[in-house]
Coordinates of C-alpha atoms (C1' of nucleotides) in Angstrom, one line a residue:
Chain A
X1 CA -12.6 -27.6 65.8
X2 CA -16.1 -27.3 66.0
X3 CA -18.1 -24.1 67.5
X4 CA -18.0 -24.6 70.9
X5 CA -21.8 -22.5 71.3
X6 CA -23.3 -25.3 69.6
X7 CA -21.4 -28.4 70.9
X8 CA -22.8 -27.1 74.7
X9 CA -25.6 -26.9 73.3
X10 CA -26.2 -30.1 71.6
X11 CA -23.9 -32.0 73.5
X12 CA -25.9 -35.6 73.1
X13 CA -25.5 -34.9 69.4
X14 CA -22.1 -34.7 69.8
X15 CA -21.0 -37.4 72.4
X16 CA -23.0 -40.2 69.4
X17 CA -21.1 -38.2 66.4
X18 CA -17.6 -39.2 68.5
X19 CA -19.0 -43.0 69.3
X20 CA -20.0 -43.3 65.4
X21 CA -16.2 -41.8 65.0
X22 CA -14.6 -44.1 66.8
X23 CA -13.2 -40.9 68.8
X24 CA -13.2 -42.0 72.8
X25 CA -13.6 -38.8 74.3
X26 CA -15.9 -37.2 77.7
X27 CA -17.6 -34.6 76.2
X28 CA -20.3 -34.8 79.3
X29 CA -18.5 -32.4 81.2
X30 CA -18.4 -29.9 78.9
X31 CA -21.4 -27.5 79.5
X32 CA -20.3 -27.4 82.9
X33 CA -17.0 -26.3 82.4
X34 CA -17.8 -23.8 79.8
X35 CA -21.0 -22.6 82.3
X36 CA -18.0 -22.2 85.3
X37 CA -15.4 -20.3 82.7
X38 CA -17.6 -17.8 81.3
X39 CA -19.0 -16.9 85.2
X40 CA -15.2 -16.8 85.9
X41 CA -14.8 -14.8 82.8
X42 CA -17.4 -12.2 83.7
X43 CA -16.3 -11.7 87.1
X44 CA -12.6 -11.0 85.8
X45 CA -14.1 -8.8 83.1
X46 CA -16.4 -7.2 85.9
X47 CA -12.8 -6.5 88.6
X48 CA -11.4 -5.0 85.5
X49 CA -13.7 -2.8 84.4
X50 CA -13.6 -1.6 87.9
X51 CA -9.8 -1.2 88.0
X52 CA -10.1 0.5 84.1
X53 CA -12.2 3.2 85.7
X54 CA -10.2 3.8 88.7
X55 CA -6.8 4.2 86.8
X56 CA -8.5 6.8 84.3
X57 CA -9.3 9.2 87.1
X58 CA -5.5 8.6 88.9
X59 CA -4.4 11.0 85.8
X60 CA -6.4 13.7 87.4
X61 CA -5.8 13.2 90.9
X62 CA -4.1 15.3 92.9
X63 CA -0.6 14.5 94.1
X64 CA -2.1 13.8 97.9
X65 CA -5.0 11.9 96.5
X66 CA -3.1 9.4 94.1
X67 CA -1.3 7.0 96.7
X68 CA -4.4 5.7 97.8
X69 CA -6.4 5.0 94.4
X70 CA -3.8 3.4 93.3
X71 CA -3.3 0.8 96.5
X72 CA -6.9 0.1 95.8
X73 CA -6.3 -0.3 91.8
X74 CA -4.0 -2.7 92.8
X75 CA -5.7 -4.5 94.9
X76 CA -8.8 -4.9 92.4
X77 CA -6.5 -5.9 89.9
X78 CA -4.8 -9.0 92.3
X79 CA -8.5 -9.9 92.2
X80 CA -8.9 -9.8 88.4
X81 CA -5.4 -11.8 88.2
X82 CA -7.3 -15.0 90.3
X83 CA -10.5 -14.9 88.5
X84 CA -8.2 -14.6 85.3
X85 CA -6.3 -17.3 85.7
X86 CA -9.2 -19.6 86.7
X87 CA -10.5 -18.9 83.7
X88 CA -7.2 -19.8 81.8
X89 CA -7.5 -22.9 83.4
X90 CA -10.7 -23.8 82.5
X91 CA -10.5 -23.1 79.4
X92 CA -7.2 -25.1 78.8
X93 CA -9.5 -28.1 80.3
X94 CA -11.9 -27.0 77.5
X95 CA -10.0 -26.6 74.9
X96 CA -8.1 -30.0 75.3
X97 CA -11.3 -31.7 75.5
X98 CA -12.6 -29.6 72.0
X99 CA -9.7 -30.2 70.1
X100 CA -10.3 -34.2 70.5
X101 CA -13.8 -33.7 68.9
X102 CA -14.2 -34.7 65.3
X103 CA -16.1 -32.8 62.6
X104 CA -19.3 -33.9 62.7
X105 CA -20.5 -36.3 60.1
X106 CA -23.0 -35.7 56.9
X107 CA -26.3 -37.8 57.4
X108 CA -25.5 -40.2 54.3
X109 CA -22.0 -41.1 55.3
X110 CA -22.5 -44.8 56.0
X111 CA -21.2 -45.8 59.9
X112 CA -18.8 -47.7 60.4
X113 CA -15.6 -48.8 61.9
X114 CA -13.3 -48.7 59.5
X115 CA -12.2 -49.3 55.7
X116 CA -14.1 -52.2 55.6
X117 CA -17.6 -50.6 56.2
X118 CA -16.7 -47.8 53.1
X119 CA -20.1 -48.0 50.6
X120 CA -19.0 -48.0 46.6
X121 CA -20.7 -45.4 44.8
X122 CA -19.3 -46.2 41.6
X123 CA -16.8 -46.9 38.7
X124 CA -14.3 -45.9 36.5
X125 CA -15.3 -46.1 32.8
X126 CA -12.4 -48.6 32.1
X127 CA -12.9 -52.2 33.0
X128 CA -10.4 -54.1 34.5
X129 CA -8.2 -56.1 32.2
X130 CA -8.2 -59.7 31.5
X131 CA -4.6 -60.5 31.3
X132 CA -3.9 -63.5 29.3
X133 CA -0.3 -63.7 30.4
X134 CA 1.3 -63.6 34.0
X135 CA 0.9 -60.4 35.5
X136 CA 3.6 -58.5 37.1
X137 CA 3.5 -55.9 40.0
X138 CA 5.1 -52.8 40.1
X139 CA 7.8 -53.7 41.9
X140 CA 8.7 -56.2 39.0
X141 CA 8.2 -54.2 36.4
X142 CA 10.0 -51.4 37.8
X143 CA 13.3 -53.4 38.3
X144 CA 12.9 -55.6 35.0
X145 CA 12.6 -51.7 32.9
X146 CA 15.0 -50.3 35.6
X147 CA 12.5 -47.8 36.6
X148 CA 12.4 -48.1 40.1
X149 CA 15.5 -48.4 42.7
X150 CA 14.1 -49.3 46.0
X151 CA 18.0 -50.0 46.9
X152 CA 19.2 -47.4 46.5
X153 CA 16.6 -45.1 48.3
X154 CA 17.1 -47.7 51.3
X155 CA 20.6 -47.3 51.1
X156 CA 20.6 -43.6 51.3
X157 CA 17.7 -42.6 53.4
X158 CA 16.7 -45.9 54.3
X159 CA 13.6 -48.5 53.8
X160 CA 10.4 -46.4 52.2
X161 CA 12.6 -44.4 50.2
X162 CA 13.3 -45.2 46.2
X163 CA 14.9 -43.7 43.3
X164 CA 12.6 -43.0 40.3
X165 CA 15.1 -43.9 37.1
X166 CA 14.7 -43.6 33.6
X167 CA 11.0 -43.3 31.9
X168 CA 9.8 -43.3 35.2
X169 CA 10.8 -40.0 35.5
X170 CA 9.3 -38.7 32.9
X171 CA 6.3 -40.9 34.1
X172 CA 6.1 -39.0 36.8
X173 CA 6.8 -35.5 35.3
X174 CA 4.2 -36.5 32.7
X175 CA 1.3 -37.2 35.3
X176 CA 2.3 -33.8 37.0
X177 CA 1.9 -32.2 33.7
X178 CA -1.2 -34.1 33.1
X179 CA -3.1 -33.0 36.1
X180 CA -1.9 -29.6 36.7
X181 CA -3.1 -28.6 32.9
X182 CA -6.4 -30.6 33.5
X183 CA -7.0 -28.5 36.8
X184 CA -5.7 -25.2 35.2
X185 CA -8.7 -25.8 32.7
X186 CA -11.0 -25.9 35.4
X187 CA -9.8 -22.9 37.1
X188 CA -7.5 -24.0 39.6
X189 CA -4.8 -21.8 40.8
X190 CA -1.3 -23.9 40.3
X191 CA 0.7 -23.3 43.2
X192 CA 3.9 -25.3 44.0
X193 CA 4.5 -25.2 47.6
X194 CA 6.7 -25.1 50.2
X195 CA 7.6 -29.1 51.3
X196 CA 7.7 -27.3 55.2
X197 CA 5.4 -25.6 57.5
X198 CA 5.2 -24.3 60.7
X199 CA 3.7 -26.4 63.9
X200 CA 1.1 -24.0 64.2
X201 CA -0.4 -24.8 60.9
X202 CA -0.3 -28.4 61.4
X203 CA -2.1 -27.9 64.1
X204 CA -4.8 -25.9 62.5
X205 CA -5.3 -28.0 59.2
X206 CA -6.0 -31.0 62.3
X207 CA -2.6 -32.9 62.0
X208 CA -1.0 -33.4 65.4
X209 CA 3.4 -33.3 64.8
X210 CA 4.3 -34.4 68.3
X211 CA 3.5 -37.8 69.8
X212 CA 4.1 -41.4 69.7
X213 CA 1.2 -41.9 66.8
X214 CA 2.2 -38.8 64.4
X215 CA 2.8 -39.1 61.1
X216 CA 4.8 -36.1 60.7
X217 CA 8.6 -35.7 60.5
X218 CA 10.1 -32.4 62.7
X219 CA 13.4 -30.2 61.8
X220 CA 15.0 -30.7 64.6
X221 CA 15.6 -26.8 66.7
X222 CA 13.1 -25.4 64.7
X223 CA 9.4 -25.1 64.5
X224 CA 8.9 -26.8 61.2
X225 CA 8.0 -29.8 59.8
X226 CA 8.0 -31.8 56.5
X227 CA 4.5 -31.7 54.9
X228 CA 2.5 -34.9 54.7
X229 CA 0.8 -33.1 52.3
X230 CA -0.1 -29.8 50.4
X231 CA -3.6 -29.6 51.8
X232 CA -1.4 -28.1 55.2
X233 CA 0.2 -25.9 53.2
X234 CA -2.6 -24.5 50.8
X235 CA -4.7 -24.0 53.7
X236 CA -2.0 -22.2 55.8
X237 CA -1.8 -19.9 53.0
X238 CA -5.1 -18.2 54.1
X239 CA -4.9 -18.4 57.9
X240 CA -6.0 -15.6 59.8
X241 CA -7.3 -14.0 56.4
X242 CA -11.0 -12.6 55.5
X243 CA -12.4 -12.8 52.0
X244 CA -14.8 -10.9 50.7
X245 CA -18.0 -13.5 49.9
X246 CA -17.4 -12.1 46.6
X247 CA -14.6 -13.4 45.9
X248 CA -15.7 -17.0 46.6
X249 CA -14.8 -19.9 45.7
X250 CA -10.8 -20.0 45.6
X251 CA -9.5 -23.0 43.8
X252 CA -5.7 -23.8 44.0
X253 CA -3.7 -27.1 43.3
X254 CA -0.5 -27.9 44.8
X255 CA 2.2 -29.9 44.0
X256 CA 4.6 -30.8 46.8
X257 CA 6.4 -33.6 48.3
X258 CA 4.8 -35.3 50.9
X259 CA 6.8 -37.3 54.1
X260 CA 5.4 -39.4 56.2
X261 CA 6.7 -41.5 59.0
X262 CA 4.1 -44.5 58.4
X263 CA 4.4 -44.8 62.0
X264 CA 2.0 -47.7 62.7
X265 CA 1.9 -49.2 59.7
X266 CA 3.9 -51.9 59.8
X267 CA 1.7 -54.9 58.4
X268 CA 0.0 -52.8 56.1
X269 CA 0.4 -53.4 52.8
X270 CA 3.5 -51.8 52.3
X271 CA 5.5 -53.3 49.3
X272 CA 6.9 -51.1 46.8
X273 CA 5.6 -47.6 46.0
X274 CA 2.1 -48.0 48.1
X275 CA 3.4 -46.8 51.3
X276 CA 6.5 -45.0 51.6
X277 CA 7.9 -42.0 53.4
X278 CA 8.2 -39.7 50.3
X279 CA 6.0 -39.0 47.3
X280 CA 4.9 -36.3 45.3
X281 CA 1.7 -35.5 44.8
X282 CA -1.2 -33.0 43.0
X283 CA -3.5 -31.6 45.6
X284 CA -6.6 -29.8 44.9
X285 CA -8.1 -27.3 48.1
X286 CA -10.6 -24.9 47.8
X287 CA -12.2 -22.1 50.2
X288 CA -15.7 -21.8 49.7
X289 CA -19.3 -20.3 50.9
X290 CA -20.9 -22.8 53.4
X291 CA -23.8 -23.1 51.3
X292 CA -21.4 -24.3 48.3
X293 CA -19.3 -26.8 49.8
X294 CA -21.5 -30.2 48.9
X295 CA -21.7 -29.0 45.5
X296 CA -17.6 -28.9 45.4
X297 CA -17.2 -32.3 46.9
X298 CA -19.1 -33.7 44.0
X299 CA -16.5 -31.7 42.0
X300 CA -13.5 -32.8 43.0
X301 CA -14.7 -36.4 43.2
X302 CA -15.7 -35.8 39.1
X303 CA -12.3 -34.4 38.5
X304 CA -10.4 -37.1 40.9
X305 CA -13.2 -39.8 38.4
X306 CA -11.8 -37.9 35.0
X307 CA -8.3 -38.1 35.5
X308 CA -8.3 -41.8 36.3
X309 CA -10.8 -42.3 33.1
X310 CA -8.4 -40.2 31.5
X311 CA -5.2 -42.6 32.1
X312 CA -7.4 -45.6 31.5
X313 CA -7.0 -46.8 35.0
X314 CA -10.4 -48.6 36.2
X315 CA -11.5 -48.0 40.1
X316 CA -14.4 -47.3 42.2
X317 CA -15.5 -44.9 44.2
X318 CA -16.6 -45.5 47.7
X319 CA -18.2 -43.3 50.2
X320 CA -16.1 -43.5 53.8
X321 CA -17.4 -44.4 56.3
X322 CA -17.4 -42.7 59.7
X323 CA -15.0 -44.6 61.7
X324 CA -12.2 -43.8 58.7
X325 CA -13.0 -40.4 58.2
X326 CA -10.7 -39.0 60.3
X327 CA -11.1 -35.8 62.4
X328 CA -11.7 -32.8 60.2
X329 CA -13.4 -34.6 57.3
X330 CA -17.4 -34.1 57.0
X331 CA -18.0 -36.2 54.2
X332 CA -15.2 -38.0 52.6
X333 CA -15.1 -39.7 49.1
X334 CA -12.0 -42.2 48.2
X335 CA -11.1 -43.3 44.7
X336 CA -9.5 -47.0 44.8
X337 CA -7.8 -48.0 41.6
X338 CA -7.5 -51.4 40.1
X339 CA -3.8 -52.5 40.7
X340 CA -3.7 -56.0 38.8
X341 CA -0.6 -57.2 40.4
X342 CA -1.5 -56.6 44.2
X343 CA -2.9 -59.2 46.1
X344 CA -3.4 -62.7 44.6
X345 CA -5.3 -61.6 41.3
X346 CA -5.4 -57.6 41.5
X347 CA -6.8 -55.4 44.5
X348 CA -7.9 -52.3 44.6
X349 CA -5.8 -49.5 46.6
X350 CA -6.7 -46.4 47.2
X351 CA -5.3 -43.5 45.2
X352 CA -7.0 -40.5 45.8
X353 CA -9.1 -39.1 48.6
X354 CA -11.4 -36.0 48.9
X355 CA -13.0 -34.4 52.0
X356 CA -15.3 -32.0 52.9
X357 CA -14.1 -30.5 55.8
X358 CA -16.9 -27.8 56.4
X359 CA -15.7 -25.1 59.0
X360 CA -13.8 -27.4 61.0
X361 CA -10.4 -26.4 59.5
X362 CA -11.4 -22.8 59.3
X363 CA -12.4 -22.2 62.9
X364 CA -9.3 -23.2 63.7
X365 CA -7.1 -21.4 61.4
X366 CA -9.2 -18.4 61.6
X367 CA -10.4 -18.1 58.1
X368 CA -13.6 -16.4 57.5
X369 CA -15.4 -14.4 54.7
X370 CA -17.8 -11.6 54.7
X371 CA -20.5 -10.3 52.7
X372 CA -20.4 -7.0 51.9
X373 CA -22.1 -4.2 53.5
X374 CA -23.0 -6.8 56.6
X375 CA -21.4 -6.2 60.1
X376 CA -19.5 -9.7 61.1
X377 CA -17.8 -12.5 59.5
X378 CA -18.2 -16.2 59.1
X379 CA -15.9 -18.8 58.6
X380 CA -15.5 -20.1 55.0
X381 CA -15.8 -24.3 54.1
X382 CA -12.8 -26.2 53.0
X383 CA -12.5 -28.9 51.3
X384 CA -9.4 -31.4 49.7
X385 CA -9.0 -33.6 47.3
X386 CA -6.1 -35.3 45.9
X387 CA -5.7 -35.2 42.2
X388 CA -2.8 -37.4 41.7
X389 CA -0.6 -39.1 44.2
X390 CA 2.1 -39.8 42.3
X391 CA 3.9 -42.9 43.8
X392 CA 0.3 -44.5 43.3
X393 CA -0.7 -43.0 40.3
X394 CA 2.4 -44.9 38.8
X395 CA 1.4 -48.1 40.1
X396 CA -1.7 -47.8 38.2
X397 CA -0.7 -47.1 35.2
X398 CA 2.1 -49.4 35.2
X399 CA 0.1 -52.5 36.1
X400 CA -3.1 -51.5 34.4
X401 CA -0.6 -51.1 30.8
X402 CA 1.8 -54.2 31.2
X403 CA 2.2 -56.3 28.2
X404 CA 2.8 -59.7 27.3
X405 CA 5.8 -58.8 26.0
X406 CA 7.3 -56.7 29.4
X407 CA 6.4 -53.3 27.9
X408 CA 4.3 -50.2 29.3
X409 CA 1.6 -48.9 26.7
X410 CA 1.6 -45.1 27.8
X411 CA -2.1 -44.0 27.9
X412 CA -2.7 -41.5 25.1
X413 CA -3.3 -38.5 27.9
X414 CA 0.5 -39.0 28.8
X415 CA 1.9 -39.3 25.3
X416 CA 2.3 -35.6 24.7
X417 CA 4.3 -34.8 28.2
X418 CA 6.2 -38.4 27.7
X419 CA 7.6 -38.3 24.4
X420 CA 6.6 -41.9 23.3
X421 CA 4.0 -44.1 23.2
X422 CA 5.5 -47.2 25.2
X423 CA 7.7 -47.3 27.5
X424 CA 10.2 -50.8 25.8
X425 CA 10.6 -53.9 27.1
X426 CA 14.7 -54.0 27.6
X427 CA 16.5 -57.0 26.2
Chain B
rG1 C1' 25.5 -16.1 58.6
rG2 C1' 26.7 -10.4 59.8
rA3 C1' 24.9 -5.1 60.2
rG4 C1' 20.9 -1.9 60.2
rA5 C1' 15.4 -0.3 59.6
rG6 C1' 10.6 -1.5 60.4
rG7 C1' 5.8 -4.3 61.5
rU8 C1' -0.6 0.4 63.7
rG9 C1' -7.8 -0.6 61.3
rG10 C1' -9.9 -3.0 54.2
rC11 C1' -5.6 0.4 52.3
rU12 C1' -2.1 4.8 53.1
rG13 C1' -0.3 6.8 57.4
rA14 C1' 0.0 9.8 62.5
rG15 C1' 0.7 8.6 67.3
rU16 C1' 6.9 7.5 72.7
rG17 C1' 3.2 6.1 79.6
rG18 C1' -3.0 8.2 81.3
rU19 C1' -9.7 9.9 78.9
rC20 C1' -6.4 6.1 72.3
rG21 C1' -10.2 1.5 69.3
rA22 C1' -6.5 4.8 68.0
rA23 C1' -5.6 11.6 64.0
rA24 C1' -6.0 12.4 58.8
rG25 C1' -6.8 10.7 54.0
rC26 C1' -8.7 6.7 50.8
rU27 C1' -12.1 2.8 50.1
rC28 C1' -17.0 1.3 51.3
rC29 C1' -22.3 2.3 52.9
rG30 C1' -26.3 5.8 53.5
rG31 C1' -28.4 10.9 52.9
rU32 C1' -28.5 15.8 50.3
rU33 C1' -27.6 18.3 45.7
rU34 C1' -27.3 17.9 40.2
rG35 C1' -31.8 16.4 34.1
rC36 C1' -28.3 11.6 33.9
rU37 C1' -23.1 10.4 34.9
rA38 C1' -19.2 12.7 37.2
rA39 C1' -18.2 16.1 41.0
rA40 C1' -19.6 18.4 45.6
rU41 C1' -21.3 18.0 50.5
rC42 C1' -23.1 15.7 55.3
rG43 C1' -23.2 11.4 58.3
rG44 C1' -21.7 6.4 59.1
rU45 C1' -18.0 2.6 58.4
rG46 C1' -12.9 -2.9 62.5
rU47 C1' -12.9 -7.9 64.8
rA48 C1' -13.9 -11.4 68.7
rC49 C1' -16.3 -12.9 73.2
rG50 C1' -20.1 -11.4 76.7
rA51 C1' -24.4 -8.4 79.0
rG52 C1' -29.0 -6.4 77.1
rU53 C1' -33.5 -6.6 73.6
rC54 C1' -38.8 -10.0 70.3
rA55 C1' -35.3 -7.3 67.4
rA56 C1' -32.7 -2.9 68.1
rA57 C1' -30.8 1.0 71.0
rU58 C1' -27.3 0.6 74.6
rU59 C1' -23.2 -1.6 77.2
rG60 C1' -18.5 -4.6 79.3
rU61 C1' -13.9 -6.8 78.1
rA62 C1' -9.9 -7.9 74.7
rC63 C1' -7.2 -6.8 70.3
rC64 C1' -1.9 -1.6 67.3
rG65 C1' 2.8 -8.9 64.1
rC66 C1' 2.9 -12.8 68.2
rA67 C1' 4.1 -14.3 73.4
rG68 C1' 5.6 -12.7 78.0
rG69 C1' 7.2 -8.7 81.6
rU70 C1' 7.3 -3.7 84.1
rU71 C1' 3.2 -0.3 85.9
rC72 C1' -2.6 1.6 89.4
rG73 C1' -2.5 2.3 83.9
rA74 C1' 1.1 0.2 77.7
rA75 C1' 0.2 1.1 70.6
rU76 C1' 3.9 3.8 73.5
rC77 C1' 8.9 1.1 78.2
rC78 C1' 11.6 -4.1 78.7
rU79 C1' 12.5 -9.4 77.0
rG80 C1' 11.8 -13.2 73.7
rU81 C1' 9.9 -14.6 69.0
rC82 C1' 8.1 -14.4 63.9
rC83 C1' 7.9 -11.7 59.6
rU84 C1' 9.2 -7.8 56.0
rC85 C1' 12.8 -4.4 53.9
rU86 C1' 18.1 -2.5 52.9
rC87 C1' 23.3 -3.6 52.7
rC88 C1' 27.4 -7.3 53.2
rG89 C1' 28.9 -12.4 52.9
rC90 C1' 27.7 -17.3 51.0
rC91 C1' 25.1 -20.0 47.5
rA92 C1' 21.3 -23.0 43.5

RNA sequence: GGAGAGGUGGCUGAGUGGUCGAAAGCUCCGGUUUGCUAAAUCGGUGUACGAGUCAAAUUGUACCGCAGGUUCGAAUCCUGUCCUCUCCGCCA
């Protein structure tokens, strides 16, 4: 949600940030809806003032004089009720129309309309491989190692779902491991959080659970849903809170499970681990000082850069452009790996994504800081970053370390939380 | 899941229908005093959205977990809901 002061205000602004988006949305009405619910506003304010200063002096009435001040209180306060509830309406109109507006959009983010238009910034230190043997996808590997049971997870929750088996468990564990002492190192908080949350906080962090197009599974009965990720979660944490500016930045990771329903997304590619309605995954989030915001972006994009250098895993970087930015993102930076077996010689997928959401999240969950010994608050900047996706993050490593002979060279960061250097071919 | 108790300002904690944005204390900020520190003492100290002003001063409304309701008037009464605590049950 952006301040809605400075979207009247600059409402030209704001109706080419949502074309650039690709959000359709009227925002021309606006300033005239706002102008009619803050004269509507007033006026209620005004009656019930009135009616405030009436009722004080009914107390000290006498017993003759009360009937009649208070059929006139009551009267004044039918008015307030109208005025009141023209204002409610208005600003449901509003606010429907607000909550549709994206963040707006840092100066260097290229436009665009999609994935295709993303700019590449840069790349990983590792260069791909040249494979002088057929390469295998994940998929392949993970059923020729029995790492990976794709049949079973269909067979017990259905298609998207899998059963990690053998070393890739301690693939997986390893990774977690991995990251979480990386980030640790660099001050992170670990957290691991709930896998539910409340409506409400979807709602705040800028995911929508209801609808046709939502990504989100519901508990049925109750107001909670699965978490597509721990950035709704480690945000929630602090709603409604006020640091001191002191205090800032915060820096926690996350690990949780992550559902989503994929709805849309059939096409896409979509075999094996890519896409699929469960994962775990590392998620970094921090609350910070407007002013310091950029300079964390370019942080979390270095760590997201390290631990991908640091599992040997070559990518690029690319800057995203506005039509794939989503609503709450500012600036968004996405890390696409090298997966040798995708495609017909290699592709690269995305594995990681970081965004800085500014205020946009903040406004609406109501976090703000304030600087000691000044009256009034602000709101603090946000910002997200995956550090390890973990369904992904095994792709990657196990294309990127196939062998001639079937095996998985571990990469040297993993050896100590895996217990062995390769995961064996089996006979 | 069952039975109780409770949610008040940054914190502790009064307040059961009328002048309560809310006592008192703490914290914090400023002044005075002290050779410095500590202490003492005096004053100030919530948030949001408006009006007002060059900026202030000043001023209106709302906010006592949240959402409704009763009433001329609600922190206070009623309903729902969320959360916390205690006990019991169940359970990893």
């Amino acid at each position: 949600m952006l301040d809605r002061k400075f979207v009247v205000e600059n409402i030209d602004l704001i109706a080419k940030n949502c074309v650039d988006r690709g959000v359709k949305v009227d925002v021309s009405k606006l300033p005239e809806l706002e102008a009619a619910r803050k004269a509507k506003l007033q006026e209620a304010e005004q009656l019930n003032a009135k009616a405030n200063k009436l009722s004080k002096t009914i107390g000290k009435a006498s017993a003759e004089e009360r009937p009649a001040i208070i059929e006139e209180g009551k009267q004044i306060r039918a008015q307030k009720d109208e005025a009141s509830a023209e204002q409610d309406r208005l600003e449901a109109e509003i606010d429907d129309i607000m909550r549709q507006i994206p963040n707006l959009t840092h100066p260097a983010a290229p436009i665009g309309v999609d994935d295709k238009d993303n700019l590449e910034l840069s790349r990983g230190v590792t260069e791909p491989r040249q494979f002088d043997f057929p390469v295998l996808d994940h998929v392949e590997i993970g059923e020729n190692l029995d790492l990976i049971d794709f049949e079973a997870g269909a067979h017990v929750a259905g298609n998207g779902f899998y059963f990690l088996k053998n070393e890739a468990v301690l693939l997986e564990l390893a990774l977690q491991q991995y990251v979480v002492q990386l980030l640790m190192k660099e001050g992170f908080t670990p957290t691991i959080t709930p896998d539910l949350a409340r409506t409400e906080i979807l709602y705040g962090i800028g995911f929508n659970p209801r609808g046709p197009e939502t990504q989100i599974y519901s508990i049925e009965n109750t107001d909670l849903n699965l978490v597509a990720t721990a950035e709704i979660t480690l945000g929630g944490m602090k709603s409604g809170k006020v640091f001191e500016a002191e205090n800032l930045p915060e820096h926690y990771c996350g690990v949780s499970h992550c559902y989503r329903t994929e709805a849309g997304a059939a096409g896409r590619a979509s075999r094996g681990l890519y896409r699929v309605h469960q994962f775990t995954k590392v998620e970094m989030f921090a609350f910070t000082l407007p002013e310091d915001s950029e300079a964390t972006l370019e942080k979390f994009r270095d760590l997201e850069c390290r631990i991908f250098d640091g599992l040997e895993v070559p990518y690029r970087v690319v800057d995203t452009s506005t039509g794939d930015l989503g609503g709450p993102a500012y600036r968004k930076y996405d890390l696409e790996a090298w997966m040798p077996g995708r495609g017909e010689a290699g592709e690269y997928g995305e594995v990681t994504s970081t965004s800085n959401c500014t205020d946009y999240q903040a406004r609406r969950l109501n976090i703000r800081y304030k600087n000691k010994g000044e009256k009034g608050t602000h709101f603090v900047h946000t910002l997200n970053g995956t550090a390890i996706a973990l369904s992904r993050g095994i792709i990657a490593v196990l294309e990127n370390h196939q062998q001639a002979d079937g095996s998985i060279t571990i990469p040297e960061v993993l050896r100590p939380y895996m217990g062995m250097d390769v995961i064996p071919a089996r006979g």
